[in-house]
Amino acid sequence: MEASDIETYKVYVVSDSVGETADMLAKAAFEQFKGKKFEVKKYPYITNEEEIIDLVENASHGNSIIVFTTVLENLREKITVECEIKGIPYIDVMKEPIKAFEKFLSTKPENEPGIIHRLDAKYFKRVEAIEFAVKYDDGKDPRGVLKADIVLLGISRTSKTPLSMYLANKNVKVANIPLVPEVPIPDEVFEVSNKKIIGLTTDPMKLNEIRQERLKALGLSDTAIYANVDRILEEIDYAEKVMKKISCPVINVSNKAIEETANLILEIIKERNKE
């Protein structure tokens, strides 16, 4: 028998979301039947009973089976009723797992379509924000300032990087720019709205201690100019002038945990965007 003479069996994949689960299950099942020819027809994002009536009517004109993963109760019942009326075999993929979990957890299901894909979207958005924070950390590429949700400005060791990463885990894209008296500020900082810019400052003596510890960790002398109090005061003064020019809020991070500062930043941005 030629391939063209082989009878085709139609598999209708129906879902009130993407339909990937039903599609994968159907393919895994019919792959076990070698020599049979299958045609998959996908009906994702089914939202009303009229659509179900139409697709079941189409399925009734051939050797068809309907595999569905609708979680909305009215749609599941409609597919079941229509299939039984037309004599079409069907597989309700979600019915038994949901019943089993409902009994196991002693609670009712949400019956909300597409939850897993919304979770996936949040996950990928968070990954994107983390990659963004890494790419535009410490002024490596000032073009990130134009793309960021939040821009952090501050001298060295004012928690710019930890804050960027913490906020990235909340799906916020953050670019941070170090302020150094001898280094010109990127033009991009003055091209964006100051509503998304936050300045960071700290207590000079606290910063002196932090920088000394940083130098020791690197195996360097803690007397280097990086940890010199006069140099620190110069940097702080310079940074404060820049922030005043930009007219952005300034947060003193001296005695604040990363979480506390991050939440404060989010509150400030939210309030400024209301203005």
Coordinates of C-alpha atoms in Angstrom, one line a residue:
M1 CA 0.0 0.0 0.0
E2 CA 1.3 3.4 -1.0
A3 CA 1.7 6.1 1.7
S4 CA -1.0 8.2 0.0
D5 CA -3.5 5.3 0.5
I6 CA -2.9 5.0 4.2
E7 CA -5.9 6.2 6.2
T8 CA -5.4 9.4 8.1
Y9 CA -6.5 9.7 11.7
K10 CA -7.1 13.3 12.9
V11 CA -6.1 14.4 16.4
Y12 CA -7.8 17.5 17.6
V13 CA -5.8 19.3 20.3
V14 CA -8.0 21.7 22.2
S15 CA -7.1 24.0 25.0
D16 CA -8.2 27.3 26.7
S17 CA -4.4 28.1 26.9
V18 CA -1.5 27.2 24.6
G19 CA -2.3 23.5 24.4
E20 CA 1.3 22.2 24.7
T21 CA 0.4 19.6 27.3
A22 CA -2.3 18.0 25.1
D23 CA -0.2 18.2 22.1
M24 CA 2.8 16.4 23.7
L25 CA 0.5 13.8 25.2
A26 CA -1.2 13.1 21.9
K27 CA 2.1 12.8 20.0
A28 CA 3.6 10.6 22.7
A29 CA 0.6 8.3 22.4
F30 CA 0.3 8.0 18.6
E31 CA 4.0 7.5 18.1
Q32 CA 3.4 4.1 19.7
F33 CA 1.3 3.1 16.7
K34 CA 3.7 2.6 13.8
G35 CA 2.3 2.5 10.3
K36 CA -0.6 4.8 11.1
K37 CA -0.9 8.2 9.7
F38 CA -1.9 11.1 12.0
E39 CA -2.8 14.7 11.3
V40 CA -2.8 17.1 14.3
K41 CA -5.3 20.0 14.3
K42 CA -4.6 22.5 17.1
Y43 CA -7.2 24.8 18.7
P44 CA -5.5 26.9 21.4
Y45 CA -7.1 29.6 23.4
I46 CA -10.7 28.3 23.1
T47 CA -12.8 30.7 25.1
N48 CA -16.5 30.0 24.4
E49 CA -18.9 27.2 23.7
E50 CA -19.7 28.2 20.1
E51 CA -16.0 27.5 19.2
I52 CA -16.4 24.1 20.7
I53 CA -19.5 23.3 18.8
D54 CA -17.8 24.2 15.5
L55 CA -14.6 22.2 16.1
V56 CA -16.6 19.1 17.3
E57 CA -18.7 19.4 14.2
N58 CA -15.5 19.4 12.0
A59 CA -14.1 16.5 13.9
S60 CA -17.3 14.4 13.3
H61 CA -16.5 14.3 9.5
G62 CA -13.6 11.8 9.7
N63 CA -11.7 9.4 12.0
S64 CA -11.0 11.9 14.8
I65 CA -10.2 12.0 18.4
I66 CA -10.3 15.1 20.6
V67 CA -7.6 15.6 23.3
F68 CA -8.2 18.6 25.5
T69 CA -6.7 20.4 28.5
T70 CA -9.4 23.0 29.2
V71 CA -9.5 23.8 32.9
L72 CA -12.7 26.0 32.8
E73 CA -15.5 23.7 33.9
N74 CA -18.1 24.9 31.4
L75 CA -15.8 24.3 28.5
R76 CA -14.8 20.9 29.7
E77 CA -18.4 19.9 30.1
K78 CA -19.3 21.3 26.7
I79 CA -16.6 19.3 24.9
T80 CA -17.6 16.1 26.7
V81 CA -21.3 16.6 25.9
E82 CA -20.7 17.5 22.2
C83 CA -18.3 14.6 21.7
E84 CA -20.8 12.1 23.2
I85 CA -23.6 13.4 21.0
K86 CA -21.4 13.1 17.9
G87 CA -19.9 9.8 19.0
I88 CA -16.4 11.1 18.9
P89 CA -13.8 9.6 21.3
Y90 CA -12.1 12.1 23.6
I91 CA -9.5 12.4 26.3
D92 CA -9.9 14.9 29.1
V93 CA -6.2 15.2 30.1
M94 CA -6.8 17.4 33.1
K95 CA -9.8 15.8 34.7
E96 CA -8.2 12.9 36.6
P97 CA -5.0 14.8 37.7
I98 CA -7.1 17.7 39.0
K99 CA -9.5 15.3 40.8
A100 CA -6.6 13.5 42.4
F101 CA -4.9 16.7 43.6
E102 CA -8.2 18.1 44.8
K103 CA -8.7 15.0 47.0
F104 CA -5.1 15.0 48.1
L105 CA -5.0 18.7 49.0
S106 CA -8.5 18.9 50.3
T107 CA -9.1 22.1 48.4
K108 CA -10.7 23.3 45.2
P109 CA -8.6 24.1 42.1
E110 CA -8.3 27.6 40.7
N111 CA -9.6 26.4 37.3
E112 CA -7.7 29.3 35.7
P113 CA -6.2 28.8 32.2
G114 CA -2.6 29.6 31.3
I115 CA -1.2 29.8 34.9
I116 CA 1.9 27.8 34.1
H117 CA 2.7 30.1 31.1
R118 CA 2.3 33.2 33.1
L119 CA 4.7 31.8 35.6
D120 CA 7.1 31.0 32.8
A121 CA 6.8 34.6 31.5
K122 CA 7.6 35.9 35.0
Y123 CA 10.6 33.6 35.2
F124 CA 12.0 34.7 31.8
K125 CA 11.4 38.4 32.6
R126 CA 13.4 37.9 35.8
V127 CA 16.2 36.2 33.9
E128 CA 16.2 39.0 31.3
A129 CA 16.4 41.6 34.1
I130 CA 19.4 39.8 35.7
E131 CA 21.2 39.6 32.4
F132 CA 20.5 43.3 32.0
A133 CA 22.0 44.1 35.4
V134 CA 25.1 42.2 34.6
K135 CA 25.5 43.7 31.2
Y136 CA 25.1 47.3 32.3
D137 CA 26.8 47.0 35.7
D138 CA 29.3 49.6 36.8
G139 CA 28.9 51.8 33.7
K140 CA 30.3 49.1 31.4
D141 CA 27.9 50.2 28.6
P142 CA 26.2 53.6 29.3
R143 CA 23.6 52.8 26.6
G144 CA 21.9 50.7 29.2
V145 CA 20.9 53.9 31.0
L146 CA 18.4 54.6 28.1
K147 CA 16.9 51.1 28.4
A148 CA 16.8 50.8 32.2
D149 CA 13.7 51.0 34.4
I150 CA 16.0 52.4 37.2
V151 CA 19.4 54.0 37.1
L152 CA 21.6 54.1 40.2
L153 CA 24.3 56.6 40.6
G154 CA 27.0 56.5 43.3
I155 CA 30.6 56.4 44.2
S156 CA 32.4 53.1 44.7
R157 CA 31.1 50.8 47.5
T158 CA 27.7 52.3 47.8
S159 CA 26.0 49.0 47.0
K160 CA 25.1 49.8 43.4
T161 CA 25.8 46.2 42.1
P162 CA 24.0 44.3 45.0
L163 CA 21.0 46.6 44.6
S164 CA 20.9 46.1 40.9
M165 CA 20.9 42.3 41.3
Y166 CA 18.3 42.4 44.1
L167 CA 16.0 44.6 42.0
A168 CA 16.6 42.4 39.0
N169 CA 15.1 39.5 40.9
K170 CA 12.0 41.6 41.2
N171 CA 11.9 41.9 37.4
V172 CA 13.3 45.4 37.4
K173 CA 16.0 46.4 34.8
V174 CA 18.7 48.4 36.5
A175 CA 21.8 50.1 35.1
N176 CA 24.3 51.6 37.5
I177 CA 26.9 54.3 36.9
P178 CA 29.9 54.9 39.1
L179 CA 30.7 58.5 39.9
V180 CA 34.4 59.3 39.8
P181 CA 35.6 63.0 39.8
E182 CA 38.2 62.3 37.1
V183 CA 35.8 60.4 34.8
P184 CA 33.2 62.2 32.7
I185 CA 29.6 61.3 33.3
P186 CA 28.0 59.5 30.3
D187 CA 25.7 61.8 28.2
E188 CA 23.0 59.2 28.6
V189 CA 22.5 60.1 32.3
F190 CA 21.3 63.6 31.2
E191 CA 19.2 62.2 28.4
V192 CA 16.8 60.2 30.5
S193 CA 14.1 61.4 32.9
N194 CA 15.4 62.1 36.4
K195 CA 12.2 60.2 37.6
K196 CA 14.1 56.9 37.1
I197 CA 17.4 58.0 38.6
I198 CA 18.4 57.4 42.2
G199 CA 21.5 58.6 43.8
L200 CA 23.3 56.6 46.5
T201 CA 25.5 58.1 49.2
T202 CA 27.0 56.9 52.5
D203 CA 28.8 58.0 55.7
P204 CA 32.5 58.8 54.9
M205 CA 33.8 56.9 57.9
K206 CA 31.7 53.9 57.3
L207 CA 32.9 53.9 53.6
N208 CA 36.5 54.2 54.8
E209 CA 36.1 51.0 56.8
I210 CA 34.4 49.2 53.9
R211 CA 37.1 50.3 51.4
Q212 CA 39.9 49.3 53.8
E213 CA 38.4 45.8 54.1
R214 CA 38.0 45.6 50.3
L215 CA 41.7 46.5 49.8
K216 CA 42.8 43.8 52.4
A217 CA 40.6 41.2 50.6
L218 CA 42.5 42.1 47.4
G219 CA 45.8 41.8 49.2
L220 CA 46.5 45.5 48.8
S221 CA 47.6 48.0 51.4
D222 CA 44.8 49.7 53.3
T223 CA 46.7 53.0 53.1
A224 CA 46.0 53.3 49.3
I225 CA 44.3 56.5 48.2
Y226 CA 41.1 54.5 47.5
A227 CA 40.5 54.3 51.2
N228 CA 41.9 57.7 52.1
V229 CA 39.4 59.8 54.1
D230 CA 40.1 63.0 52.2
R231 CA 39.7 61.3 48.9
I232 CA 36.4 59.8 50.1
L233 CA 35.1 63.2 51.1
E234 CA 36.1 64.6 47.8
E235 CA 34.2 61.8 46.0
I236 CA 31.1 62.2 48.2
D237 CA 31.1 66.0 47.6
Y238 CA 31.5 65.5 43.8
A239 CA 28.7 62.9 43.8
E240 CA 26.3 65.1 45.8
K241 CA 26.9 68.0 43.3
V242 CA 26.1 65.7 40.4
M243 CA 22.9 64.4 42.0
K244 CA 21.8 67.9 42.9
K245 CA 22.4 69.0 39.2
I246 CA 20.3 66.0 38.0
S247 CA 17.7 66.7 40.8
C248 CA 17.3 63.1 41.7
P249 CA 16.5 61.6 45.1
V250 CA 19.5 60.5 47.2
I251 CA 19.5 57.6 49.6
N252 CA 22.1 57.2 52.3
V253 CA 22.9 53.5 52.4
S254 CA 25.2 53.6 55.5
N255 CA 23.0 51.6 57.9
K256 CA 20.5 50.1 55.5
A257 CA 20.2 46.4 54.4
I258 CA 20.0 45.8 50.7
E259 CA 16.4 44.8 50.9
E260 CA 15.5 48.0 52.8
T261 CA 17.2 50.2 50.3
A262 CA 15.7 48.4 47.3
N263 CA 12.2 48.7 48.7
L264 CA 12.8 52.4 49.4
I265 CA 14.0 52.8 45.8
L266 CA 10.8 51.1 44.4
E267 CA 8.6 53.3 46.6
I268 CA 10.4 56.5 45.4
I269 CA 10.1 55.5 41.7
K270 CA 6.5 54.6 42.1
E271 CA 5.7 58.0 43.8
R272 CA 7.7 60.0 41.2
N273 CA 5.9 58.3 38.3
K274 CA 2.6 59.4 39.8
E275 CA 3.7 63.0 39.6

